[in-house]
Amino acid sequence: MAYWLFKTEPSECSIDDFARAPHTPVVWEGVRNYQARNMLRDNVKQDDLVFIYHSSCKLIGIAGIAKVVREAYPDPSQFDSASPYFDAKSNMEKPRWVAVDLVFVEKLPALLALDKLKSQAKLNELPLVQKGNRLSVMPVTSAQWHLILELS
DNA sequence: GCCAACGTTGGC
DNA sequence: GCCAACGTTGGC
């Protein structure tokens, strides 16, 4: 089993949206970066655990945990011309983008702020805190995962 | 395959 | 809203 960190803008999909319907899978769609897509497609597996990270908002940081309940399948939003994630260059025969489904696991007692993550020398290798990193899906090592849980 | 121009991300 | 750092596009 592996650990991940997925970024989301809470105005789009926040940990509270997960918590409100704790048994309903959330379709994690709209990933439009090839490196992130490759990880979603090839490495994100059933039952993997995921930190839900809030970005581009007032309180930036890790907000909670979700679990993978469905592995990669064609992202429906790429075929929906009404969606902001629509991709005219994709097609049903050869879908370009994938989605996974997640369910709520828990909300952290308090949001673990980006500042605090950056202040931890042991998290230097976490892509999130590295300069210029823009991955919206990134791997978290077991050691990093457990350290972050302790911090929370 | 290079690279300039443009678009996006995301913290501040 | 700014802008640094990347990623993508498309002409050559």
mmCIF file of C-alpha atoms (C1' of nucleotides) in Angstrom:
data_model
loop_
_atom_site.group_PDB
_atom_site.id
_atom_site.type_symbol
_atom_site.label_atom_id
_atom_site.label_comp_id
_atom_site.label_asym_id
_atom_site.label_seq_id
_atom_site.Cartn_x
_atom_site.Cartn_y
_atom_site.Cartn_z
ATOM 1 C CA MET A 1 0.000 0.000 0.000
ATOM 2 C CA ALA A 2 1.219 3.464 -0.879
ATOM 3 C CA TYR A 3 0.659 6.987 0.374
ATOM 4 C CA TRP A 4 -0.124 10.091 -1.648
ATOM 5 C CA LEU A 5 -0.862 13.750 -1.413
ATOM 6 C CA PHE A 6 -3.502 15.267 -3.689
ATOM 7 C CA LYS A 7 -3.967 19.002 -4.026
ATOM 8 C CA THR A 8 -7.373 20.575 -4.293
ATOM 9 C CA GLU A 9 -8.831 24.017 -4.153
ATOM 10 C CA PRO A 10 -11.308 23.813 -1.269
ATOM 11 C CA SER A 11 -13.731 26.013 -3.181
ATOM 12 C CA GLU A 12 -13.916 23.122 -5.668
ATOM 13 C CA CYS A 13 -13.647 20.121 -3.382
ATOM 14 C CA SER A 14 -12.716 20.395 0.285
ATOM 15 C CA ILE A 15 -12.292 17.894 3.080
ATOM 16 C CA ASP A 16 -15.653 19.103 4.360
ATOM 17 C CA ASP A 17 -17.270 18.019 1.130
ATOM 18 C CA PHE A 18 -15.851 14.553 1.797
ATOM 19 C CA ALA A 19 -16.964 14.608 5.425
ATOM 20 C CA ARG A 20 -20.490 15.620 4.511
ATOM 21 C CA ALA A 21 -20.989 12.391 2.575
ATOM 22 C CA PRO A 22 -18.505 10.007 4.174
ATOM 23 C CA HIS A 23 -19.649 6.941 2.282
ATOM 24 C CA THR A 24 -20.058 8.467 -1.149
ATOM 25 C CA PRO A 25 -17.072 8.148 -3.482
ATOM 26 C CA VAL A 26 -15.640 11.412 -4.729
ATOM 27 C CA VAL A 27 -14.579 11.363 -8.381
ATOM 28 C CA TRP A 28 -11.079 12.801 -8.458
ATOM 29 C CA GLU A 29 -11.176 14.302 -11.932
ATOM 30 C CA GLY A 30 -9.531 17.169 -13.709
ATOM 31 C CA VAL A 31 -5.892 16.185 -13.356
ATOM 32 C CA ARG A 32 -4.359 17.691 -16.499
ATOM 33 C CA ASN A 33 -0.665 17.253 -15.988
ATOM 34 C CA TYR A 34 1.100 14.299 -17.542
ATOM 35 C CA GLN A 35 3.410 13.505 -14.665
ATOM 36 C CA ALA A 36 0.512 13.556 -12.228
ATOM 37 C CA ARG A 37 -1.624 11.555 -14.620
ATOM 38 C CA ASN A 38 1.016 8.876 -14.982
ATOM 39 C CA MET A 39 1.095 8.382 -11.229
ATOM 40 C CA LEU A 40 -2.699 8.261 -11.046
ATOM 41 C CA ARG A 41 -2.816 5.779 -13.875
ATOM 42 C CA ASP A 42 0.084 3.513 -12.980
ATOM 43 C CA ASN A 43 0.767 3.753 -9.285
ATOM 44 C CA VAL A 44 -2.305 4.814 -7.340
ATOM 45 C CA LYS A 45 -3.925 1.594 -6.136
ATOM 46 C CA GLN A 46 -7.023 0.421 -4.317
ATOM 47 C CA ASP A 47 -6.848 1.165 -0.567
ATOM 48 C CA ASP A 48 -3.935 3.587 -0.870
ATOM 49 C CA LEU A 49 -4.244 6.487 1.543
ATOM 50 C CA VAL A 50 -4.229 10.109 0.427
ATOM 51 C CA PHE A 51 -3.603 13.382 2.212
ATOM 52 C CA ILE A 52 -6.084 15.972 1.004
ATOM 53 C CA TYR A 53 -4.234 19.274 0.659
ATOM 54 C CA HIS A 54 -5.995 22.618 0.339
ATOM 55 C CA SER A 55 -4.292 25.054 -2.023
ATOM 56 C CA SER A 56 -5.027 28.506 -3.425
ATOM 57 C CA CYS A 57 -7.056 29.494 -0.403
ATOM 58 C CA LYS A 58 -6.796 31.216 2.957
ATOM 59 C CA LEU A 59 -5.777 28.202 5.043
ATOM 60 C CA ILE A 60 -3.208 26.327 3.027
ATOM 61 C CA GLY A 61 -2.183 22.866 4.173
ATOM 62 C CA ILE A 62 -3.164 19.267 4.775
ATOM 63 C CA ALA A 63 -6.790 19.040 5.809
ATOM 64 C CA GLY A 64 -7.532 15.346 6.039
ATOM 65 C CA ILE A 65 -7.219 11.821 4.725
ATOM 66 C CA ALA A 66 -9.065 9.867 2.058
ATOM 67 C CA LYS A 67 -8.792 6.362 0.662
ATOM 68 C CA VAL A 68 -8.662 5.106 -2.917
ATOM 69 C CA VAL A 69 -11.741 2.989 -3.653
ATOM 70 C CA ARG A 70 -11.471 2.834 -7.432
ATOM 71 C CA GLU A 71 -8.294 2.755 -9.471
ATOM 72 C CA ALA A 72 -7.711 4.747 -12.638
ATOM 73 C CA TYR A 73 -10.456 4.896 -15.270
ATOM 74 C CA PRO A 74 -11.099 7.418 -18.047
ATOM 75 C CA ASP A 75 -11.842 10.822 -16.546
ATOM 76 C CA PRO A 76 -15.449 11.556 -17.610
ATOM 77 C CA SER A 77 -14.899 15.313 -17.537
ATOM 78 C CA GLN A 78 -12.551 15.204 -20.533
ATOM 79 C CA PHE A 79 -15.512 14.247 -22.759
ATOM 80 C CA ASP A 80 -17.915 16.817 -21.342
ATOM 81 C CA SER A 81 -17.880 19.934 -23.483
ATOM 82 C CA ALA A 82 -19.597 21.838 -20.676
ATOM 83 C CA SER A 83 -16.833 21.029 -18.216
ATOM 84 C CA PRO A 84 -13.852 23.289 -17.621
ATOM 85 C CA TYR A 85 -11.807 20.093 -17.867
ATOM 86 C CA PHE A 86 -13.076 19.276 -21.358
ATOM 87 C CA ASP A 87 -10.299 18.202 -23.719
ATOM 88 C CA ALA A 88 -11.216 18.294 -27.402
ATOM 89 C CA LYS A 89 -8.063 16.380 -28.260
ATOM 90 C CA SER A 90 -9.069 13.378 -26.198
ATOM 91 C CA ASN A 91 -11.475 10.675 -27.336
ATOM 92 C CA MET A 92 -13.284 7.617 -26.001
ATOM 93 C CA GLU A 93 -11.055 5.180 -27.904
ATOM 94 C CA LYS A 94 -7.877 6.673 -26.539
ATOM 95 C CA PRO A 95 -8.687 8.648 -23.409
ATOM 96 C CA ARG A 96 -5.924 11.011 -22.456
ATOM 97 C CA TRP A 97 -6.818 11.608 -18.798
ATOM 98 C CA VAL A 98 -7.794 9.386 -15.893
ATOM 99 C CA ALA A 99 -9.714 9.765 -12.658
ATOM 100 C CA VAL A 100 -9.791 7.757 -9.437
ATOM 101 C CA ASP A 101 -12.475 7.562 -6.765
ATOM 102 C CA LEU A 102 -11.809 8.444 -3.137
ATOM 103 C CA VAL A 103 -13.802 8.137 0.050
ATOM 104 C CA PHE A 104 -13.505 10.085 3.258
ATOM 105 C CA VAL A 105 -11.359 8.654 6.033
ATOM 106 C CA GLU A 106 -10.882 11.502 8.467
ATOM 107 C CA LYS A 107 -10.498 15.197 8.873
ATOM 108 C CA LEU A 108 -7.387 16.219 10.794
ATOM 109 C CA PRO A 109 -8.135 17.771 14.204
ATOM 110 C CA ALA A 110 -6.580 20.950 12.870
ATOM 111 C CA LEU A 111 -5.327 21.881 9.445
ATOM 112 C CA LEU A 112 -1.619 21.179 9.171
ATOM 113 C CA ALA A 113 -0.337 24.370 7.624
ATOM 114 C CA LEU A 114 2.155 24.534 4.794
ATOM 115 C CA ASP A 115 4.405 26.701 7.028
ATOM 116 C CA LYS A 116 4.639 23.911 9.535
ATOM 117 C CA LEU A 117 5.420 21.334 6.867
ATOM 118 C CA LYS A 118 8.151 23.593 5.503
ATOM 119 C CA SER A 119 9.679 24.015 8.957
ATOM 120 C CA GLN A 120 10.316 20.289 9.284
ATOM 121 C CA ALA A 121 13.801 19.342 8.112
ATOM 122 C CA LYS A 122 12.671 15.737 7.822
ATOM 123 C CA LEU A 123 10.149 16.714 5.179
ATOM 124 C CA ASN A 124 12.687 18.386 2.889
ATOM 125 C CA GLU A 125 12.281 15.608 0.366
ATOM 126 C CA LEU A 126 8.524 15.961 0.178
ATOM 127 C CA PRO A 127 7.832 17.364 -3.309
ATOM 128 C CA LEU A 128 5.218 19.684 -1.842
ATOM 129 C CA VAL A 129 7.788 21.831 -0.059
ATOM 130 C CA GLN A 130 10.324 21.851 -2.861
ATOM 131 C CA LYS A 131 10.718 25.018 -4.818
ATOM 132 C CA GLY A 132 8.826 25.247 -8.044
ATOM 133 C CA ASN A 133 6.991 21.984 -7.593
ATOM 134 C CA ARG A 134 3.561 22.019 -9.126
ATOM 135 C CA LEU A 135 2.510 18.408 -9.016
ATOM 136 C CA SER A 136 -1.099 17.984 -7.971
ATOM 137 C CA VAL A 137 -0.570 14.282 -7.272
ATOM 138 C CA MET A 138 2.593 13.308 -5.452
ATOM 139 C CA PRO A 139 3.963 10.309 -3.599
ATOM 140 C CA VAL A 140 4.494 10.416 0.163
ATOM 141 C CA THR A 141 6.870 7.945 1.774
ATOM 142 C CA SER A 142 5.802 5.876 4.726
ATOM 143 C CA ALA A 143 8.218 7.799 6.952
ATOM 144 C CA GLN A 144 6.857 11.143 5.747
ATOM 145 C CA TRP A 145 3.293 9.962 6.172
ATOM 146 C CA HIS A 146 3.797 8.938 9.774
ATOM 147 C CA LEU A 147 5.743 12.055 10.647
ATOM 148 C CA ILE A 148 2.973 14.202 9.238
ATOM 149 C CA LEU A 149 0.406 12.257 11.253
ATOM 150 C CA GLU A 150 2.426 12.930 14.401
ATOM 151 C CA LEU A 151 2.589 16.629 13.591
ATOM 152 C CA SER A 152 -1.143 16.731 13.236
ATOM 153 C "C1'" DG B 1 14.391 18.557 -31.788
ATOM 154 C "C1'" DC B 2 14.942 23.451 -30.518
ATOM 155 C "C1'" DC B 3 13.129 27.249 -28.302
ATOM 156 C "C1'" DA B 4 10.217 31.507 -27.977
ATOM 157 C "C1'" DA B 5 5.815 32.636 -26.691
ATOM 158 C "C1'" DC B 6 2.184 31.734 -24.068
ATOM 159 C "C1'" DG B 7 -0.620 29.543 -20.341
ATOM 160 C "C1'" DT B 8 -1.040 27.713 -15.634
ATOM 161 C "C1'" DT B 9 -0.056 26.964 -10.872
ATOM 162 C "C1'" DG B 10 -0.085 28.477 -6.462
ATOM 163 C "C1'" DG B 11 2.154 30.988 -2.599
ATOM 164 C "C1'" DC B 12 2.474 35.506 -1.118
ATOM 165 C "C1'" DG C 1 -3.308 40.917 -8.082
ATOM 166 C "C1'" DC C 2 1.594 39.852 -8.581
ATOM 167 C "C1'" DC C 3 4.947 37.018 -10.320
ATOM 168 C "C1'" DA C 4 8.332 33.035 -10.230
ATOM 169 C "C1'" DA C 5 8.636 28.712 -11.886
ATOM 170 C "C1'" DC C 6 7.054 25.317 -14.763
ATOM 171 C "C1'" DG C 7 4.548 23.069 -18.560
ATOM 172 C "C1'" DT C 8 2.702 23.184 -23.264
ATOM 173 C "C1'" DT C 9 2.354 24.592 -27.945
ATOM 174 C "C1'" DG C 10 3.712 25.228 -32.452
ATOM 175 C "C1'" DG C 11 6.721 27.264 -36.050
ATOM 176 C "C1'" DC C 12 10.955 26.317 -37.982
#
